[in-house]
Each structure stands twice: as structure tokens, then as C-alpha cells.
Amino acid sequence: QDPQLGRGFPAAYNEAPFAFANRPFSSPGQGRNVLVIGNSFARDFINMGLETGQLADVDLSYSLNHNCDPLSPLLLERIRQSQAVIIGSGVYAEEIPCVTRYIAQLEALHVPHIVVLGLKNFVYNNNAVMLLPEAQRYGYRAKPLAPIYRDNAEAGRAIPPRYYLDLFAILDDGTGTVPVFTPDRKLISQDRHHLTRAGAKFLGEKLFAQPQFSWLRKLRNQSQDQPS
């Protein structure tokens, strides 16, 4: 039994990034300021960054804002102070016009780096997987529902590739399936939508290696090279 799993744990882990909610940046200039905007999927992104250490050397702030919510004056001011803005809720097809408007606003405000994350609704039943024989269970790959792949593909066509990151494309090995367990046999998602701690580390290591985050690697390297 994985000690990280159990009733109430996924929700508590996903809510932990609220510690960064509406957190003012220490410097009003853009510097190392990273703003994450979005729902519980955006909080998964923050957990990925914390588990992998990729957000360790940045000034991080989180704003709970859904894709079609207006950007408040306070949020717009924080965007102006940001070196990077992550739109982390995933993008359903019907939300694409809202997200493209967001991007236009961010570009108009001259945000140096923008990343838009795709959906990662795993939408399979873990109970059925857990009933598989052990020899089959941990290597099992699930096939997410077609609408999620369709929405990700539509978002990928509408959003410039320099901004958009399809999370399922990172996990897909070309078979249209995604893993259920990490290589060390930990569930990636207990509730089929949000990440466990092990899942956050596993997916985060793949996520931050993508070219859309090359700016973050440079930013972290600059921070580490500075004298203490």
C-alpha cells in the first residue's frame, strides 16, 4: 500500500499550492517572477515544479482563475510584473477563444514567457487496473477518452506551439495510451484527474524537459551561478 494514497490525500496534496495564492512578488520588476493561473490542474503544475525542484529558484505566485474568467485589475498588475505566466487549467475546446484572448492580453503586456498546458484527464477506472494480476498491472497503459485527445489537438492547432504543451503527448508512446503507474510502481493519479506526489515528480521530470520551458532552465542556471 502506497502511504501517499488514501481517502482525502489527493485533495489535500492538490490544495497545498494555495500557500502561493495571491502571493505578492518580492520584486516589482519581472526578474524571477513566475505567475501560475488556473484551477486544480494549475495546482498540479505547481506540485510538479516543487517535486522536481524546477520552481525552487523562482518567485512564485498562484491565482485561482478559470479560463473564461476575466482578468481582474489585481491579476493584470501581477501579470505586468511577471517574467513568465503559466495558464495551467488545460483547455477544453469550448474554452479555446477565451485562452487565445488571454494570450493576446499577455502579449500586449509584453510578458516574456507564456506557457499554456493541455488537458490531462486520464478518465480511466483505477479499480479495474488494480484487479489485474501483478505481472500485468504495473506496466498497464490506459486509453483516455477520445474527446480529451480531440480537445488537446484542437487547442494545439489554435495556440502557437511555442506556448502550448500537450501533456498527453509527453506521456503517449505512440499507441494512444498513457501509463497508470510510475516506473517504481506508484499511481500517477489516484482520482484519474489530479497527480499524486509520485505522479507529480514523474510527469514533472518530463514536462520541464520540454522546449517550452527552456527559459526556466536558463533562469535557474543564472540563479545558481550567482554568488551567495
CSV table of N, CA and C in Angstrom, one decimal, residues 83-224:
chain,number,residue,atom,x,y,z
A,83,GLN,N,7.8,37.5,-15.2
A,83,GLN,CA,8.8,37.0,-16.2
A,83,GLN,C,8.1,35.9,-17.0
A,84,ALA,N,7.2,35.2,-16.4
A,84,ALA,CA,6.5,34.1,-17.1
A,84,ALA,C,5.2,33.9,-16.5
A,85,VAL,N,4.2,33.6,-17.4
A,85,VAL,CA,2.8,33.3,-16.9
A,85,VAL,C,2.5,31.9,-17.5
A,86,ILE,N,2.0,31.0,-16.6
A,86,ILE,CA,1.6,29.7,-16.9
A,86,ILE,C,0.1,29.6,-16.8
A,87,ILE,N,-0.6,29.3,-17.9
A,87,ILE,CA,-2.0,29.1,-17.9
A,87,ILE,C,-2.2,27.6,-17.8
A,88,GLY,N,-2.6,27.2,-16.6
A,88,GLY,CA,-2.5,25.8,-16.2
A,88,GLY,C,-3.7,24.9,-16.1
A,89,SER,N,-4.9,25.4,-16.5
A,89,SER,CA,-6.1,24.7,-16.3
A,89,SER,C,-6.4,23.6,-17.3
A,90,GLY,N,-5.6,23.5,-18.4
A,90,GLY,CA,-6.0,22.7,-19.5
A,90,GLY,C,-7.0,23.5,-20.4
A,91,VAL,N,-7.2,23.1,-21.6
A,91,VAL,CA,-8.0,23.8,-22.5
A,91,VAL,C,-9.1,22.9,-23.2
A,92,TYR,N,-10.3,23.0,-22.7
A,92,TYR,CA,-11.4,22.3,-23.4
A,92,TYR,C,-11.7,23.1,-24.7
A,93,ALA,N,-12.2,22.4,-25.7
A,93,ALA,CA,-12.4,23.0,-27.0
A,93,ALA,C,-13.2,24.3,-26.9
A,94,GLU,N,-14.3,24.3,-26.0
A,94,GLU,CA,-15.1,25.5,-25.9
A,94,GLU,C,-14.4,26.7,-25.3
A,95,GLU,N,-13.3,26.4,-24.6
A,95,GLU,CA,-12.5,27.5,-23.9
A,95,GLU,C,-11.5,28.1,-24.8
A,96,ILE,N,-11.2,27.5,-26.0
A,96,ILE,CA,-10.1,28.0,-26.8
A,96,ILE,C,-10.2,29.5,-27.1
A,97,PRO,N,-11.4,30.0,-27.5
A,97,PRO,CA,-11.5,31.5,-27.7
A,97,PRO,C,-11.1,32.3,-26.5
A,98,CYS,N,-11.4,31.8,-25.3
A,98,CYS,CA,-11.1,32.5,-24.0
A,98,CYS,C,-9.6,32.5,-23.9
A,99,VAL,N,-8.9,31.4,-24.1
A,99,VAL,CA,-7.5,31.3,-23.9
A,99,VAL,C,-6.7,32.1,-24.9
A,100,THR,N,-7.2,32.1,-26.1
A,100,THR,CA,-6.5,32.9,-27.1
A,100,THR,C,-6.6,34.4,-26.8
A,101,ARG,N,-7.7,34.8,-26.2
A,101,ARG,CA,-7.8,36.2,-25.8
A,101,ARG,C,-6.8,36.4,-24.7
A,102,TYR,N,-6.7,35.5,-23.7
A,102,TYR,CA,-5.7,35.6,-22.6
A,102,TYR,C,-4.3,35.9,-23.2
A,103,ILE,N,-4.0,35.0,-24.2
A,103,ILE,CA,-2.7,35.1,-24.8
A,103,ILE,C,-2.4,36.5,-25.4
A,104,ALA,N,-3.5,36.9,-26.1
A,104,ALA,CA,-3.3,38.3,-26.7
A,104,ALA,C,-3.1,39.3,-25.7
A,105,GLN,N,-3.8,39.2,-24.6
A,105,GLN,CA,-3.6,40.2,-23.5
A,105,GLN,C,-2.2,40.1,-22.9
A,106,LEU,N,-1.7,38.9,-22.7
A,106,LEU,CA,-0.3,38.7,-22.2
A,106,LEU,C,0.7,39.2,-23.2
A,107,GLU,N,0.5,39.0,-24.5
A,107,GLU,CA,1.4,39.5,-25.5
A,107,GLU,C,1.4,41.1,-25.5
A,108,ALA,N,0.2,41.6,-25.3
A,108,ALA,CA,0.1,43.1,-25.3
A,108,ALA,C,0.8,43.7,-24.1
A,109,LEU,N,0.9,42.9,-23.0
A,109,LEU,CA,1.6,43.4,-21.8
A,109,LEU,C,3.1,43.0,-21.8
A,110,HIS,N,3.5,42.4,-22.9
A,110,HIS,CA,4.9,42.1,-23.1
A,110,HIS,C,5.5,41.1,-22.1
A,111,VAL,N,4.6,40.1,-21.7
A,111,VAL,CA,5.1,39.0,-20.8
A,111,VAL,C,6.2,38.2,-21.6
A,112,PRO,N,7.4,38.1,-21.1
A,112,PRO,CA,8.5,37.4,-21.8
A,112,PRO,C,8.2,36.0,-22.2
A,113,HIS,N,7.6,35.2,-21.2
A,113,HIS,CA,7.4,33.8,-21.5
A,113,HIS,C,6.0,33.4,-21.1
A,114,ILE,N,5.3,32.7,-22.0
A,114,ILE,CA,4.0,32.2,-21.8
A,114,ILE,C,3.9,30.7,-22.0
A,115,VAL,N,3.3,29.9,-21.2
A,115,VAL,CA,3.1,28.5,-21.4
A,115,VAL,C,1.6,28.2,-21.1
A,116,VAL,N,1.0,27.5,-22.0
A,116,VAL,CA,-0.4,27.0,-21.9
A,116,VAL,C,-0.4,25.5,-21.8
A,117,LEU,N,-0.9,24.9,-20.7
A,117,LEU,CA,-0.9,23.5,-20.6
A,117,LEU,C,-2.2,22.9,-21.1
A,118,GLY,N,-2.0,21.7,-21.8
A,118,GLY,CA,-3.2,20.9,-22.2
A,118,GLY,C,-3.8,20.1,-21.1
A,119,LEU,N,-4.9,19.5,-21.5
A,119,LEU,CA,-5.7,18.7,-20.5
A,119,LEU,C,-4.9,17.4,-20.2
A,120,LYS,N,-5.2,16.8,-19.0
A,120,LYS,CA,-4.7,15.5,-18.6
A,120,LYS,C,-5.7,14.7,-17.9
A,121,ASN,N,-7.0,14.8,-18.3
A,121,ASN,CA,-8.0,13.9,-17.7
A,121,ASN,C,-7.7,12.5,-18.1
A,122,PHE,N,-7.2,11.7,-17.2
A,122,PHE,CA,-6.8,10.3,-17.5
A,122,PHE,C,-8.1,9.4,-17.7
A,123,VAL,N,-9.2,9.8,-17.1
A,123,VAL,CA,-10.5,9.2,-17.3
A,123,VAL,C,-10.5,7.7,-17.5
A,124,TYR,N,-9.9,7.0,-16.6
A,124,TYR,CA,-10.0,5.5,-16.6
A,124,TYR,C,-10.3,5.1,-15.2
A,125,ASN,N,-10.7,3.9,-15.0
A,125,ASN,CA,-11.1,3.4,-13.7
A,125,ASN,C,-10.0,2.6,-13.0
A,126,ASN,N,-9.4,3.2,-12.0
A,126,ASN,CA,-8.3,2.6,-11.4
A,126,ASN,C,-8.6,1.3,-10.7
A,127,ASN,N,-9.9,1.1,-10.3
A,127,ASN,CA,-10.3,-0.1,-9.6
A,127,ASN,C,-10.1,-1.3,-10.5
A,128,ALA,N,-10.4,-1.1,-11.8
A,128,ALA,CA,-10.2,-2.3,-12.7
A,128,ALA,C,-8.8,-2.6,-12.9
A,129,VAL,N,-7.9,-1.5,-13.0
A,129,VAL,CA,-6.5,-1.8,-13.1
A,129,VAL,C,-5.9,-2.5,-11.9
A,130,MET,N,-6.4,-2.1,-10.7
A,130,MET,CA,-5.9,-2.8,-9.5
A,130,MET,C,-6.3,-4.3,-9.4
A,131,LEU,N,-7.3,-4.7,-10.2
A,131,LEU,CA,-7.7,-6.1,-10.1
A,131,LEU,C,-6.9,-6.9,-11.1
A,132,LEU,N,-6.1,-6.3,-11.9
A,132,LEU,CA,-5.2,-7.1,-12.8
A,132,LEU,C,-4.2,-7.8,-12.1
A,133,PRO,N,-3.7,-9.0,-12.6
A,133,PRO,CA,-2.6,-9.7,-12.0
A,133,PRO,C,-1.4,-8.8,-11.9
A,134,GLU,N,-0.6,-8.9,-10.8
A,134,GLU,CA,0.5,-8.0,-10.6
A,134,GLU,C,1.5,-7.9,-11.8
A,135,ALA,N,1.7,-9.0,-12.5
A,135,ALA,CA,2.6,-9.1,-13.6
A,135,ALA,C,2.1,-8.1,-14.7
A,136,GLN,N,0.8,-7.9,-14.8
A,136,GLN,CA,0.2,-7.0,-15.9
A,136,GLN,C,0.0,-5.6,-15.4
A,137,ARG,N,-0.3,-5.5,-14.1
A,137,ARG,CA,-0.8,-4.2,-13.5
A,137,ARG,C,0.1,-3.1,-13.7
A,138,TYR,N,1.4,-3.2,-13.3
A,138,TYR,CA,2.2,-2.0,-13.2
A,138,TYR,C,2.7,-1.5,-14.6
A,139,GLY,N,2.7,-2.3,-15.6
A,139,GLY,CA,3.0,-1.9,-16.9
A,139,GLY,C,1.8,-1.5,-17.8
A,140,TYR,N,0.6,-1.6,-17.1
A,140,TYR,CA,-0.6,-1.3,-17.9
A,140,TYR,C,-0.6,0.1,-18.4
A,141,ARG,N,-1.1,0.3,-19.6
A,141,ARG,CA,-1.3,1.7,-20.2
A,141,ARG,C,-2.7,1.9,-20.5
A,142,ALA,N,-3.3,3.0,-20.1
A,142,ALA,CA,-4.7,3.3,-20.3
A,142,ALA,C,-4.9,4.1,-21.5
A,143,LYS,N,-6.1,4.0,-22.1
A,143,LYS,CA,-6.5,4.8,-23.2
A,143,LYS,C,-7.5,5.9,-22.8
A,144,PRO,N,-7.1,7.1,-22.7
A,144,PRO,CA,-8.0,8.2,-22.3
A,144,PRO,C,-9.1,8.3,-23.3
A,145,LEU,N,-10.2,8.9,-22.9
A,145,LEU,CA,-11.4,9.1,-23.8
A,145,LEU,C,-11.0,10.0,-25.0
A,146,ALA,N,-11.6,9.6,-26.1
A,146,ALA,CA,-11.2,10.4,-27.4
A,146,ALA,C,-11.5,11.9,-27.3
A,147,PRO,N,-12.6,12.3,-26.6
A,147,PRO,CA,-12.8,13.8,-26.5
A,147,PRO,C,-11.6,14.6,-25.9
A,148,ILE,N,-10.9,14.0,-25.0
A,148,ILE,CA,-9.8,14.7,-24.4
A,148,ILE,C,-8.6,14.9,-25.4
A,149,TYR,N,-8.4,13.8,-26.2
A,149,TYR,CA,-7.4,13.9,-27.2
A,149,TYR,C,-7.8,14.9,-28.3
A,150,ARG,N,-9.1,14.9,-28.6
A,150,ARG,CA,-9.6,15.9,-29.6
A,150,ARG,C,-9.5,17.3,-29.1
A,151,ASP,N,-9.8,17.6,-27.9
A,151,ASP,CA,-9.7,18.9,-27.3
A,151,ASP,C,-8.2,19.4,-27.3
A,152,ASN,N,-7.3,18.5,-26.9
A,152,ASN,CA,-5.9,18.8,-26.9
A,152,ASN,C,-5.4,19.1,-28.3
A,153,ALA,N,-5.9,18.3,-29.3
A,153,ALA,CA,-5.5,18.6,-30.7
A,153,ALA,C,-6.0,19.9,-31.2
A,154,GLU,N,-7.3,20.2,-30.9
A,154,GLU,CA,-7.9,21.5,-31.3
A,154,GLU,C,-7.1,22.7,-30.7
A,155,ALA,N,-6.8,22.5,-29.4
A,155,ALA,CA,-6.0,23.6,-28.7
A,155,ALA,C,-4.7,23.7,-29.3
A,156,GLY,N,-4.0,22.6,-29.7
A,156,GLY,CA,-2.7,22.7,-30.3
A,156,GLY,C,-2.7,23.3,-31.7
A,157,ARG,N,-3.9,23.3,-32.4
A,157,ARG,CA,-4.0,24.0,-33.7
A,157,ARG,C,-4.2,25.4,-33.5
A,158,ALA,N,-4.9,25.8,-32.4
A,158,ALA,CA,-5.3,27.2,-32.2
A,158,ALA,C,-4.2,28.0,-31.5
A,159,ILE,N,-3.4,27.4,-30.7
A,159,ILE,CA,-2.5,28.1,-29.8
A,159,ILE,C,-1.1,27.9,-30.4
A,160,PRO,N,-0.3,28.9,-30.6
A,160,PRO,CA,1.1,28.8,-31.1
A,160,PRO,C,1.9,27.7,-30.4
A,161,PRO,N,2.6,26.8,-31.1
A,161,PRO,CA,3.3,25.8,-30.5
A,161,PRO,C,4.4,26.2,-29.5
A,162,ARG,N,4.9,27.4,-29.7
A,162,ARG,CA,5.9,27.9,-28.7
A,162,ARG,C,5.3,28.1,-27.3
A,163,TYR,N,3.9,28.2,-27.3
A,163,TYR,CA,3.2,28.4,-26.0
A,163,TYR,C,2.6,27.1,-25.5
A,164,TYR,N,2.1,26.3,-26.4
A,164,TYR,CA,1.2,25.2,-26.0
A,164,TYR,C,2.0,23.9,-25.7
A,165,LEU,N,1.6,23.2,-24.6
A,165,LEU,CA,2.3,22.0,-24.2
A,165,LEU,C,1.2,20.9,-24.0
A,166,ASP,N,1.1,19.9,-24.8
A,166,ASP,CA,0.2,18.8,-24.7
A,166,ASP,C,0.7,17.8,-23.7
A,167,LEU,N,0.1,17.7,-22.6
A,167,LEU,CA,0.7,16.8,-21.5
A,167,LEU,C,0.5,15.3,-21.9
A,168,PHE,N,-0.6,15.0,-22.6
A,168,PHE,CA,-0.7,13.6,-23.1
A,168,PHE,C,0.3,13.2,-24.1
A,169,ALA,N,0.7,14.2,-24.9
A,169,ALA,CA,1.7,13.9,-25.9
A,169,ALA,C,3.1,13.5,-25.3
A,170,ILE,N,3.3,14.1,-24.1
A,170,ILE,CA,4.5,13.7,-23.4
A,170,ILE,C,4.5,12.3,-22.9
A,171,LEU,N,3.3,11.8,-22.5
A,171,LEU,CA,3.2,10.5,-21.9
A,171,LEU,C,2.9,9.4,-22.9
A,172,ASP,N,2.3,9.8,-24.1
A,172,ASP,CA,2.0,8.9,-25.1
A,172,ASP,C,3.2,8.3,-25.8
A,173,ASP,N,3.3,7.0,-25.9
A,173,ASP,CA,4.4,6.3,-26.6
A,173,ASP,C,4.1,6.0,-28.1
A,174,GLY,N,3.1,6.7,-28.6
A,174,GLY,CA,2.7,6.4,-30.0
A,174,GLY,C,1.5,5.4,-30.1
A,175,THR,N,1.1,4.9,-29.0
A,175,THR,CA,0.0,3.9,-29.0
A,175,THR,C,-1.4,4.5,-28.7
A,176,GLY,N,-1.4,5.8,-28.4
A,176,GLY,CA,-2.6,6.4,-27.9
A,176,GLY,C,-3.0,6.1,-26.5
A,177,THR,N,-2.0,5.7,-25.7
A,177,THR,CA,-2.2,5.3,-24.3
A,177,THR,C,-1.2,6.0,-23.4
A,178,VAL,N,-1.5,6.0,-22.1
A,178,VAL,CA,-0.7,6.7,-21.2
A,178,VAL,C,-0.5,5.7,-20.0
A,179,PRO,N,0.7,5.8,-19.3
A,179,PRO,CA,0.9,4.9,-18.2
A,179,PRO,C,0.0,5.2,-17.0
A,180,VAL,N,-0.3,4.2,-16.2
A,180,VAL,CA,-1.1,4.3,-15.0
A,180,VAL,C,-0.1,4.5,-13.8
A,181,PHE,N,1.0,3.8,-13.8
A,181,PHE,CA,2.0,3.8,-12.7
A,181,PHE,C,3.3,4.4,-13.2
A,182,THR,N,4.0,4.9,-12.2
A,182,THR,CA,5.4,5.4,-12.4
A,182,THR,C,6.3,4.1,-12.6
A,183,PRO,N,7.5,4.3,-13.0
A,183,PRO,CA,8.4,3.1,-13.1
A,183,PRO,C,8.6,2.4,-11.8
A,184,ASP,N,8.5,3.1,-10.7
A,184,ASP,CA,8.6,2.5,-9.4
A,184,ASP,C,7.3,2.1,-8.8
A,185,ARG,N,6.3,1.9,-9.6
A,185,ARG,CA,5.0,1.2,-9.2
A,185,ARG,C,4.1,2.1,-8.3
A,186,LYS,N,4.2,3.4,-8.5
A,186,LYS,CA,3.3,4.3,-7.8
A,186,LYS,C,2.3,4.9,-8.7
A,187,LEU,N,1.0,5.0,-8.2
A,187,LEU,CA,0.0,5.5,-9.1
A,187,LEU,C,0.3,7.0,-9.5
A,188,ILE,N,0.1,7.3,-10.8
A,188,ILE,CA,0.3,8.6,-11.2
A,188,ILE,C,-0.9,9.5,-10.8
A,189,SER,N,-2.1,9.0,-10.9
A,189,SER,CA,-3.3,9.7,-10.5
A,189,SER,C,-4.2,8.8,-9.8
A,190,GLN,N,-4.6,9.1,-8.5
A,190,GLN,CA,-5.5,8.3,-7.8
A,190,GLN,C,-6.9,8.5,-8.2
A,191,ASP,N,-7.3,9.8,-8.5
A,191,ASP,CA,-8.7,10.1,-8.8
A,191,ASP,C,-8.9,10.3,-10.3
A,192,ARG,N,-7.9,9.9,-11.1
A,192,ARG,CA,-8.0,9.9,-12.6
A,192,ARG,C,-7.9,11.3,-13.2
A,193,HIS,N,-7.6,12.3,-12.4
A,193,HIS,CA,-7.5,13.7,-12.9
A,193,HIS,C,-6.3,14.4,-12.4
A,194,HIS,N,-6.1,14.2,-11.1
A,194,HIS,CA,-5.0,15.0,-10.4
A,194,HIS,C,-3.9,14.1,-10.0
A,195,LEU,N,-2.7,14.7,-9.8
A,195,LEU,CA,-1.5,13.9,-9.6
A,195,LEU,C,-1.2,13.6,-8.1
A,196,THR,N,-0.7,12.4,-7.9
A,196,THR,CA,-0.2,12.0,-6.6
A,196,THR,C,1.2,12.7,-6.5
A,197,ARG,N,1.8,12.6,-5.4
A,197,ARG,CA,3.2,13.2,-5.3
A,197,ARG,C,4.1,12.4,-6.2
A,198,ALA,N,4.0,11.1,-6.3
A,198,ALA,CA,4.9,10.3,-7.2
A,198,ALA,C,4.6,10.7,-8.6
A,199,GLY,N,3.3,10.9,-9.0
A,199,GLY,CA,2.9,11.3,-10.3
A,199,GLY,C,3.4,12.7,-10.7
A,200,ALA,N,3.4,13.6,-9.7
A,200,ALA,CA,3.9,14.9,-10.0
A,200,ALA,C,5.4,14.9,-10.3
A,201,LYS,N,6.1,14.1,-9.6
A,201,LYS,CA,7.6,14.0,-9.9
A,201,LYS,C,7.8,13.4,-11.2
A,202,PHE,N,7.1,12.3,-11.5
A,202,PHE,CA,7.3,11.6,-12.8
A,202,PHE,C,6.9,12.4,-14.0
A,203,LEU,N,5.7,13.1,-14.0
A,203,LEU,CA,5.3,13.9,-15.1
A,203,LEU,C,6.1,15.2,-15.1
A,204,GLY,N,6.4,15.7,-14.0
A,204,GLY,CA,7.2,16.9,-13.9
A,204,GLY,C,8.6,16.8,-14.6
A,205,GLU,N,9.2,15.7,-14.4
A,205,GLU,CA,10.5,15.5,-15.0
A,205,GLU,C,10.5,15.5,-16.5
A,206,LYS,N,9.4,15.0,-17.0
A,206,LYS,CA,9.2,15.1,-18.5
A,206,LYS,C,8.7,16.4,-18.9
A,207,LEU,N,7.9,17.1,-18.2
A,207,LEU,CA,7.3,18.4,-18.5
A,207,LEU,C,8.4,19.4,-18.7
A,208,PHE,N,9.3,19.5,-17.6
A,208,PHE,CA,10.2,20.6,-17.6
A,208,PHE,C,11.4,20.4,-18.6
A,209,ALA,N,11.4,19.2,-19.2
A,209,ALA,CA,12.5,18.9,-20.2
A,209,ALA,C,12.0,19.4,-21.6
A,210,GLN,N,10.7,19.9,-21.7
A,210,GLN,CA,10.2,20.3,-23.0
A,210,GLN,C,10.7,21.7,-23.4
A,211,PRO,N,10.8,21.9,-24.7
A,211,PRO,CA,11.4,23.2,-25.1
A,211,PRO,C,10.6,24.5,-24.6
A,212,GLN,N,9.3,24.3,-24.3
A,212,GLN,CA,8.5,25.4,-23.8
A,212,GLN,C,9.0,25.9,-22.5
A,213,PHE,N,9.9,25.1,-21.8
A,213,PHE,CA,10.4,25.5,-20.5
A,213,PHE,C,11.9,25.8,-20.6
A,214,SER,N,12.5,26.0,-21.8
A,214,SER,CA,13.9,26.3,-21.9
A,214,SER,C,14.3,27.5,-21.1
A,215,TRP,N,13.4,28.5,-21.1
A,215,TRP,CA,13.6,29.8,-20.4
A,215,TRP,C,13.8,29.5,-18.9
A,216,LEU,N,13.0,28.6,-18.4
A,216,LEU,CA,13.1,28.3,-16.9
A,216,LEU,C,14.5,27.7,-16.6
A,217,ARG,N,14.9,26.8,-17.5
A,217,ARG,CA,16.3,26.2,-17.2
A,217,ARG,C,17.3,27.3,-17.2
A,218,LYS,N,17.2,28.2,-18.1
A,218,LYS,CA,18.2,29.3,-18.2
A,218,LYS,C,18.1,30.2,-17.0
A,219,LEU,N,16.9,30.4,-16.5
A,219,LEU,CA,16.7,31.3,-15.4
A,219,LEU,C,17.2,30.6,-14.1
A,220,ARG,N,17.0,29.3,-14.0
A,220,ARG,CA,17.5,28.6,-12.8
A,220,ARG,C,19.1,28.6,-12.8
A,221,ASN,N,19.6,28.4,-14.0
A,221,ASN,CA,21.1,28.3,-14.1
A,221,ASN,C,21.7,29.7,-13.7
A,222,GLN,N,21.1,30.7,-14.2
A,222,GLN,CA,21.6,32.1,-13.8
A,222,GLN,C,21.5,32.3,-12.3
A,223,SER,N,20.4,31.8,-11.7
A,223,SER,CA,20.3,32.0,-10.2
A,223,SER,C,21.3,31.2,-9.5
A,224,GLN,N,21.6,30.0,-10.0
A,224,GLN,CA,22.6,29.1,-9.3
A,224,GLN,C,24.0,29.6,-9.5
